[in-house]
Amino acid sequence: MPAKKADIIAQLQKDILLLQGFKPTLNSAAVDVGLGPIKDAFPNHSFPTGAVHEFLSTATEEAAATAGFISGLLGCLMTGGGICLWISTSRTIFPPALKSFGIEPDQIIFVDLQRDKDALWAMEEALKCEGLAAVIGEIKEISFTNSRRLQLAVEQSRVTGFIHRHQPRNIGTTTCISRWKITPLMSEQEDQLPGVGFPRWNVALEKIRHGKPGVWQVEWSAGRFQPVHKRMTLTPQQPIRKIG
């Protein structure tokens, strides 16, 4: 395809996204560095910052995997510093473990509350603060109206929000720009070294506005998300018999 024609098509695609309500993000380059193959699913191949992302989990191990994956995203978002609010009604994350994702625990302000109603209010107020790098809310239930209030907040502040809903009774419909399902995968030892391998996840992007949903298997290594490559098991060759 001639370069001029390709440029015209690319510009038309951007114009269509703007007409559909997609707003280019201000700091997407910092996030794209660590997303590996997943970024191709997003509009303009750029992770949507200044938006609210929804994560669903059912089992306890899925909740732990989801918290780890979100921490990886935070590590990319907070590469240049900044402060994040982690709001929860049942926090289980171990703050020192955040160092594995390039985050110092003192960069996170933890807010522990008892009711989803209070957590939603705190998250909405936090998302209005332009000085924050991101806001995470661990809640079970959220209505369409409440999600709309969060979306209106980030449209003004351009802060990125993450909602982790563990064992929700009603999934329903929200205005979140994406919906994710993260499940853990077995890690592999590297070069037969002792200990556990890098954390791995099966990442299902079930919904993404103006993008392409998909499923990936990734691991966190070298400070970024990397695709999981299946290793080939070599079978020992049988000795060659001499006939005759």
mmCIF file of C-alpha atoms in Angstrom:
data_model
loop_
_atom_site.group_PDB
_atom_site.id
_atom_site.type_symbol
_atom_site.label_atom_id
_atom_site.label_comp_id
_atom_site.label_asym_id
_atom_site.label_seq_id
_atom_site.Cartn_x
_atom_site.Cartn_y
_atom_site.Cartn_z
ATOM 1 C CA MET A 1 0.000 0.000 0.000
ATOM 2 C CA PRO A 2 1.449 3.409 -0.969
ATOM 3 C CA ALA A 3 2.607 5.478 2.000
ATOM 4 C CA LYS A 4 0.271 8.367 1.176
ATOM 5 C CA LYS A 5 -2.793 6.082 1.038
ATOM 6 C CA ALA A 6 -1.811 4.398 4.315
ATOM 7 C CA ASP A 7 -1.463 7.800 6.019
ATOM 8 C CA ILE A 8 -4.928 8.818 4.810
ATOM 9 C CA ILE A 9 -6.484 5.605 6.137
ATOM 10 C CA ALA A 10 -4.699 6.006 9.493
ATOM 11 C CA GLN A 11 -5.976 9.572 9.826
ATOM 12 C CA LEU A 12 -9.523 8.502 8.935
ATOM 13 C CA GLN A 13 -9.380 5.808 11.620
ATOM 14 C CA LYS A 14 -8.332 8.412 14.205
ATOM 15 C CA ASP A 15 -11.129 10.744 13.097
ATOM 16 C CA ILE A 16 -13.701 7.935 13.417
ATOM 17 C CA LEU A 17 -12.498 7.144 16.937
ATOM 18 C CA LEU A 18 -12.896 10.792 17.919
ATOM 19 C CA LEU A 19 -16.443 10.842 16.507
ATOM 20 C CA GLN A 20 -17.208 7.691 18.527
ATOM 21 C CA GLY A 21 -16.086 9.378 21.721
ATOM 22 C CA PHE A 22 -12.543 8.010 22.088
ATOM 23 C CA LYS A 23 -10.178 10.562 23.605
ATOM 24 C CA PRO A 24 -6.424 10.163 23.073
ATOM 25 C CA THR A 25 -4.557 9.680 26.324
ATOM 26 C CA LEU A 26 -1.903 12.041 27.568
ATOM 27 C CA ASN A 27 0.626 9.585 28.991
ATOM 28 C CA SER A 28 0.010 6.401 27.035
ATOM 29 C CA ALA A 29 3.621 6.094 25.894
ATOM 30 C CA ALA A 30 4.779 5.251 29.430
ATOM 31 C CA VAL A 31 2.252 2.428 29.673
ATOM 32 C CA ASP A 32 2.871 0.961 26.226
ATOM 33 C CA VAL A 33 6.443 0.206 27.211
ATOM 34 C CA GLY A 34 5.346 -2.644 29.466
ATOM 35 C CA LEU A 35 2.236 -4.138 27.884
ATOM 36 C CA GLY A 36 3.819 -6.391 25.296
ATOM 37 C CA PRO A 37 1.378 -8.049 22.886
ATOM 38 C CA ILE A 38 -1.721 -6.832 24.748
ATOM 39 C CA LYS A 39 -1.395 -3.242 23.543
ATOM 40 C CA ASP A 40 -2.393 -4.228 20.008
ATOM 41 C CA ALA A 41 -5.964 -4.755 21.259
ATOM 42 C CA PHE A 42 -6.394 -1.095 22.207
ATOM 43 C CA PRO A 43 -7.381 1.842 19.979
ATOM 44 C CA ASN A 44 -4.255 3.225 18.310
ATOM 45 C CA HIS A 45 -2.314 0.392 20.010
ATOM 46 C CA SER A 46 -2.216 2.438 23.209
ATOM 47 C CA PHE A 47 -3.471 1.431 26.664
ATOM 48 C CA PRO A 48 -6.355 3.806 27.533
ATOM 49 C CA THR A 49 -5.300 5.967 30.458
ATOM 50 C CA GLY A 50 -7.665 8.579 31.836
ATOM 51 C CA ALA A 51 -10.385 5.900 31.866
ATOM 52 C CA VAL A 52 -11.889 3.299 34.219
ATOM 53 C CA HIS A 53 -11.077 -0.405 33.739
ATOM 54 C CA GLU A 54 -13.100 -3.222 35.302
ATOM 55 C CA PHE A 55 -11.685 -6.563 36.514
ATOM 56 C CA LEU A 56 -13.768 -9.566 37.583
ATOM 57 C CA SER A 57 -12.629 -12.464 39.758
ATOM 58 C CA THR A 58 -14.390 -15.429 41.349
ATOM 59 C CA ALA A 59 -11.982 -17.677 43.233
ATOM 60 C CA THR A 60 -9.424 -16.508 45.776
ATOM 61 C CA GLU A 61 -6.517 -17.397 43.493
ATOM 62 C CA GLU A 62 -8.097 -15.352 40.694
ATOM 63 C CA ALA A 63 -8.350 -12.361 43.031
ATOM 64 C CA ALA A 64 -4.650 -12.689 43.891
ATOM 65 C CA ALA A 65 -3.722 -12.990 40.201
ATOM 66 C CA THR A 66 -5.847 -9.944 39.365
ATOM 67 C CA ALA A 67 -4.158 -7.871 42.073
ATOM 68 C CA GLY A 68 -0.780 -8.909 40.688
ATOM 69 C CA PHE A 69 -1.706 -8.016 37.115
ATOM 70 C CA ILE A 70 -3.071 -4.618 38.187
ATOM 71 C CA SER A 71 0.165 -4.039 40.094
ATOM 72 C CA GLY A 72 2.065 -4.653 36.862
ATOM 73 C CA LEU A 73 -0.036 -2.021 35.116
ATOM 74 C CA LEU A 74 0.586 0.356 38.017
ATOM 75 C CA GLY A 75 4.313 -0.238 37.714
ATOM 76 C CA CYS A 76 4.114 0.977 34.124
ATOM 77 C CA LEU A 77 1.868 3.917 34.979
ATOM 78 C CA MET A 78 4.096 5.058 37.836
ATOM 79 C CA THR A 79 7.419 4.785 36.027
ATOM 80 C CA GLY A 80 7.925 8.530 36.385
ATOM 81 C CA GLY A 81 6.818 8.581 40.032
ATOM 82 C CA GLY A 82 3.503 9.694 41.457
ATOM 83 C CA ILE A 83 1.095 8.532 44.125
ATOM 84 C CA CYS A 84 -1.730 5.996 43.871
ATOM 85 C CA LEU A 85 -4.773 5.374 46.083
ATOM 86 C CA TRP A 86 -5.764 1.755 46.780
ATOM 87 C CA ILE A 87 -9.301 1.718 48.204
ATOM 88 C CA SER A 88 -10.731 -1.550 49.478
ATOM 89 C CA THR A 89 -13.410 -3.146 51.629
ATOM 90 C CA SER A 90 -11.371 -6.350 52.007
ATOM 91 C CA ARG A 91 -7.714 -5.669 51.207
ATOM 92 C CA THR A 92 -5.463 -8.716 50.893
ATOM 93 C CA ILE A 93 -2.464 -7.366 48.963
ATOM 94 C CA PHE A 94 0.937 -7.540 50.702
ATOM 95 C CA PRO A 95 2.478 -4.053 50.236
ATOM 96 C CA PRO A 96 6.181 -5.133 50.186
ATOM 97 C CA ALA A 97 5.356 -7.433 47.252
ATOM 98 C CA LEU A 98 4.719 -4.325 45.132
ATOM 99 C CA LYS A 99 8.485 -3.937 44.797
ATOM 100 C CA SER A 100 8.406 -6.870 42.376
ATOM 101 C CA PHE A 101 6.529 -4.572 39.985
ATOM 102 C CA GLY A 102 8.796 -1.563 40.457
ATOM 103 C CA ILE A 103 6.558 0.168 43.018
ATOM 104 C CA GLU A 104 7.721 1.360 46.410
ATOM 105 C CA PRO A 105 5.044 0.669 49.053
ATOM 106 C CA ASP A 106 5.144 4.307 50.199
ATOM 107 C CA GLN A 107 3.883 5.337 46.762
ATOM 108 C CA ILE A 108 0.528 3.721 47.582
ATOM 109 C CA ILE A 109 -1.971 5.200 50.021
ATOM 110 C CA PHE A 110 -4.226 2.416 51.299
ATOM 111 C CA VAL A 111 -7.783 3.321 52.301
ATOM 112 C CA ASP A 112 -9.670 0.510 54.064
ATOM 113 C CA LEU A 113 -13.442 0.882 54.388
ATOM 114 C CA GLN A 114 -16.288 -1.400 55.422
ATOM 115 C CA ARG A 115 -18.989 -0.751 52.819
ATOM 116 C CA ASP A 116 -19.019 -0.658 49.018
ATOM 117 C CA LYS A 117 -21.019 2.551 49.232
ATOM 118 C CA ASP A 118 -18.225 4.282 51.124
ATOM 119 C CA ALA A 119 -15.545 2.834 48.842
ATOM 120 C CA LEU A 120 -17.361 4.104 45.746
ATOM 121 C CA TRP A 121 -17.659 7.586 47.238
ATOM 122 C CA ALA A 122 -13.955 7.615 48.143
ATOM 123 C CA MET A 123 -13.002 6.386 44.680
ATOM 124 C CA GLU A 124 -15.088 9.040 42.943
ATOM 125 C CA GLU A 125 -13.512 11.794 45.038
ATOM 126 C CA ALA A 126 -10.014 10.382 44.465
ATOM 127 C CA LEU A 127 -10.522 10.189 40.690
ATOM 128 C CA LYS A 128 -11.212 13.918 40.684
ATOM 129 C CA CYS A 129 -7.697 14.624 41.978
ATOM 130 C CA GLU A 130 -5.423 15.401 39.034
ATOM 131 C CA GLY A 131 -2.296 14.831 41.111
ATOM 132 C CA LEU A 132 -2.786 11.068 41.386
ATOM 133 C CA ALA A 133 -1.247 8.559 38.996
ATOM 134 C CA ALA A 134 -4.074 6.033 39.446
ATOM 135 C CA VAL A 135 -6.877 4.888 41.745
ATOM 136 C CA ILE A 136 -7.792 1.270 42.509
ATOM 137 C CA GLY A 137 -11.123 0.325 44.047
ATOM 138 C CA GLU A 138 -11.763 -3.207 45.343
ATOM 139 C CA ILE A 139 -15.546 -3.554 45.545
ATOM 140 C CA LYS A 140 -18.172 -6.161 44.779
ATOM 141 C CA GLU A 141 -21.138 -4.291 43.363
ATOM 142 C CA ILE A 142 -21.424 -1.195 41.200
ATOM 143 C CA SER A 143 -24.457 0.137 39.357
ATOM 144 C CA PHE A 144 -24.483 1.685 35.915
ATOM 145 C CA THR A 145 -25.170 5.078 37.501
ATOM 146 C CA ASN A 146 -22.198 4.783 39.856
ATOM 147 C CA SER A 147 -19.906 3.720 37.039
ATOM 148 C CA ARG A 148 -21.092 6.709 35.046
ATOM 149 C CA ARG A 149 -20.139 9.008 37.929
ATOM 150 C CA LEU A 150 -16.644 7.530 37.952
ATOM 151 C CA GLN A 151 -16.365 7.968 34.199
ATOM 152 C CA LEU A 152 -17.360 11.641 34.443
ATOM 153 C CA ALA A 153 -14.691 12.135 37.108
ATOM 154 C CA VAL A 154 -11.843 10.727 34.988
ATOM 155 C CA GLU A 155 -12.948 12.683 31.931
ATOM 156 C CA GLN A 156 -12.093 15.838 33.861
ATOM 157 C CA SER A 157 -8.968 14.724 35.733
ATOM 158 C CA ARG A 158 -7.546 12.198 33.201
ATOM 159 C CA VAL A 159 -6.615 9.901 36.124
ATOM 160 C CA THR A 160 -6.708 6.155 35.411
ATOM 161 C CA GLY A 161 -9.060 4.043 37.514
ATOM 162 C CA PHE A 162 -9.183 0.285 38.156
ATOM 163 C CA ILE A 163 -12.172 -1.504 39.673
ATOM 164 C CA HIS A 164 -11.609 -5.031 40.974
ATOM 165 C CA ARG A 165 -14.889 -6.824 41.644
ATOM 166 C CA HIS A 166 -14.371 -10.055 43.557
ATOM 167 C CA GLN A 167 -17.346 -12.435 43.588
ATOM 168 C CA PRO A 168 -19.970 -9.899 42.454
ATOM 169 C CA ARG A 169 -23.592 -11.002 42.737
ATOM 170 C CA ASN A 170 -24.594 -9.135 39.593
ATOM 171 C CA ILE A 171 -22.078 -8.345 36.847
ATOM 172 C CA GLY A 172 -24.475 -6.075 34.979
ATOM 173 C CA THR A 173 -23.515 -3.308 32.567
ATOM 174 C CA THR A 174 -21.126 -0.479 33.359
ATOM 175 C CA THR A 175 -19.575 2.442 31.513
ATOM 176 C CA CYS A 176 -16.044 1.114 32.105
ATOM 177 C CA ILE A 177 -13.914 1.236 28.985
ATOM 178 C CA SER A 178 -12.813 -2.385 29.420
ATOM 179 C CA ARG A 179 -13.611 -5.597 31.270
ATOM 180 C CA TRP A 180 -10.909 -8.126 32.188
ATOM 181 C CA LYS A 181 -10.731 -11.650 33.570
ATOM 182 C CA ILE A 182 -7.332 -12.675 34.973
ATOM 183 C CA THR A 183 -6.528 -16.252 35.978
ATOM 184 C CA PRO A 184 -3.203 -17.609 37.263
ATOM 185 C CA LEU A 185 -0.907 -19.883 35.278
ATOM 186 C CA MET A 186 1.783 -22.235 36.539
ATOM 187 C CA SER A 187 5.210 -20.651 36.411
ATOM 188 C CA GLU A 188 8.333 -22.382 35.130
ATOM 189 C CA GLN A 189 11.793 -22.505 36.602
ATOM 190 C CA GLU A 190 14.408 -20.587 34.676
ATOM 191 C CA ASP A 191 17.457 -22.595 33.620
ATOM 192 C CA GLN A 192 16.799 -25.158 36.366
ATOM 193 C CA LEU A 193 17.441 -22.552 39.077
ATOM 194 C CA PRO A 194 15.850 -23.149 42.507
ATOM 195 C CA GLY A 195 12.724 -21.301 43.607
ATOM 196 C CA VAL A 196 9.614 -20.249 41.707
ATOM 197 C CA GLY A 197 9.548 -18.734 38.265
ATOM 198 C CA PHE A 198 8.120 -15.426 37.075
ATOM 199 C CA PRO A 199 4.398 -14.823 37.742
ATOM 200 C CA ARG A 200 2.192 -15.793 34.814
ATOM 201 C CA TRP A 201 -1.395 -15.028 33.939
ATOM 202 C CA ASN A 202 -4.043 -15.937 31.420
ATOM 203 C CA VAL A 203 -5.362 -12.511 30.432
ATOM 204 C CA ALA A 204 -8.844 -12.355 28.915
ATOM 205 C CA LEU A 205 -9.852 -8.916 27.685
ATOM 206 C CA GLU A 206 -13.585 -9.531 27.432
ATOM 207 C CA LYS A 207 -14.590 -6.014 26.430
ATOM 208 C CA ILE A 208 -12.684 -2.998 25.131
ATOM 209 C CA ARG A 209 -14.350 0.062 23.692
ATOM 210 C CA HIS A 210 -13.187 0.722 20.113
ATOM 211 C CA GLY A 211 -10.708 -2.151 20.374
ATOM 212 C CA LYS A 212 -10.413 -5.897 19.824
ATOM 213 C CA PRO A 213 -11.029 -8.312 22.738
ATOM 214 C CA GLY A 214 -8.684 -11.254 23.019
ATOM 215 C CA VAL A 215 -6.867 -13.728 25.238
ATOM 216 C CA TRP A 216 -3.141 -13.799 25.986
ATOM 217 C CA GLN A 217 -0.749 -15.705 28.213
ATOM 218 C CA VAL A 218 1.846 -13.371 29.690
ATOM 219 C CA GLU A 219 4.420 -13.277 32.449
ATOM 220 C CA TRP A 220 6.049 -10.459 34.377
ATOM 221 C CA SER A 221 9.803 -10.451 33.789
ATOM 222 C CA ALA A 222 12.460 -7.782 33.282
ATOM 223 C CA GLY A 223 10.028 -5.160 34.533
ATOM 224 C CA ARG A 224 7.395 -5.679 31.848
ATOM 225 C CA PHE A 225 4.746 -8.025 30.479
ATOM 226 C CA GLN A 226 6.204 -10.670 28.191
ATOM 227 C CA PRO A 227 4.373 -13.264 26.080
ATOM 228 C CA VAL A 228 4.661 -16.831 27.343
ATOM 229 C CA HIS A 229 6.465 -19.005 24.844
ATOM 230 C CA LYS A 230 5.848 -22.716 25.130
ATOM 231 C CA ARG A 231 9.057 -24.617 25.387
ATOM 232 C CA MET A 232 9.639 -27.629 23.181
ATOM 233 C CA THR A 233 10.487 -30.858 24.955
ATOM 234 C CA LEU A 234 13.298 -32.584 23.151
ATOM 235 C CA THR A 235 12.970 -36.340 22.856
ATOM 236 C CA PRO A 236 16.246 -38.281 23.044
ATOM 237 C CA GLN A 237 17.119 -39.745 19.696
ATOM 238 C CA GLN A 238 17.085 -43.511 19.378
ATOM 239 C CA PRO A 239 20.447 -45.091 18.539
ATOM 240 C CA ILE A 240 20.821 -45.985 14.891
ATOM 241 C CA ARG A 241 21.109 -49.719 14.357
ATOM 242 C CA LYS A 242 23.365 -51.056 11.694
ATOM 243 C CA ILE A 243 21.593 -53.617 9.549
ATOM 244 C CA GLY A 244 23.535 -56.408 7.929
#
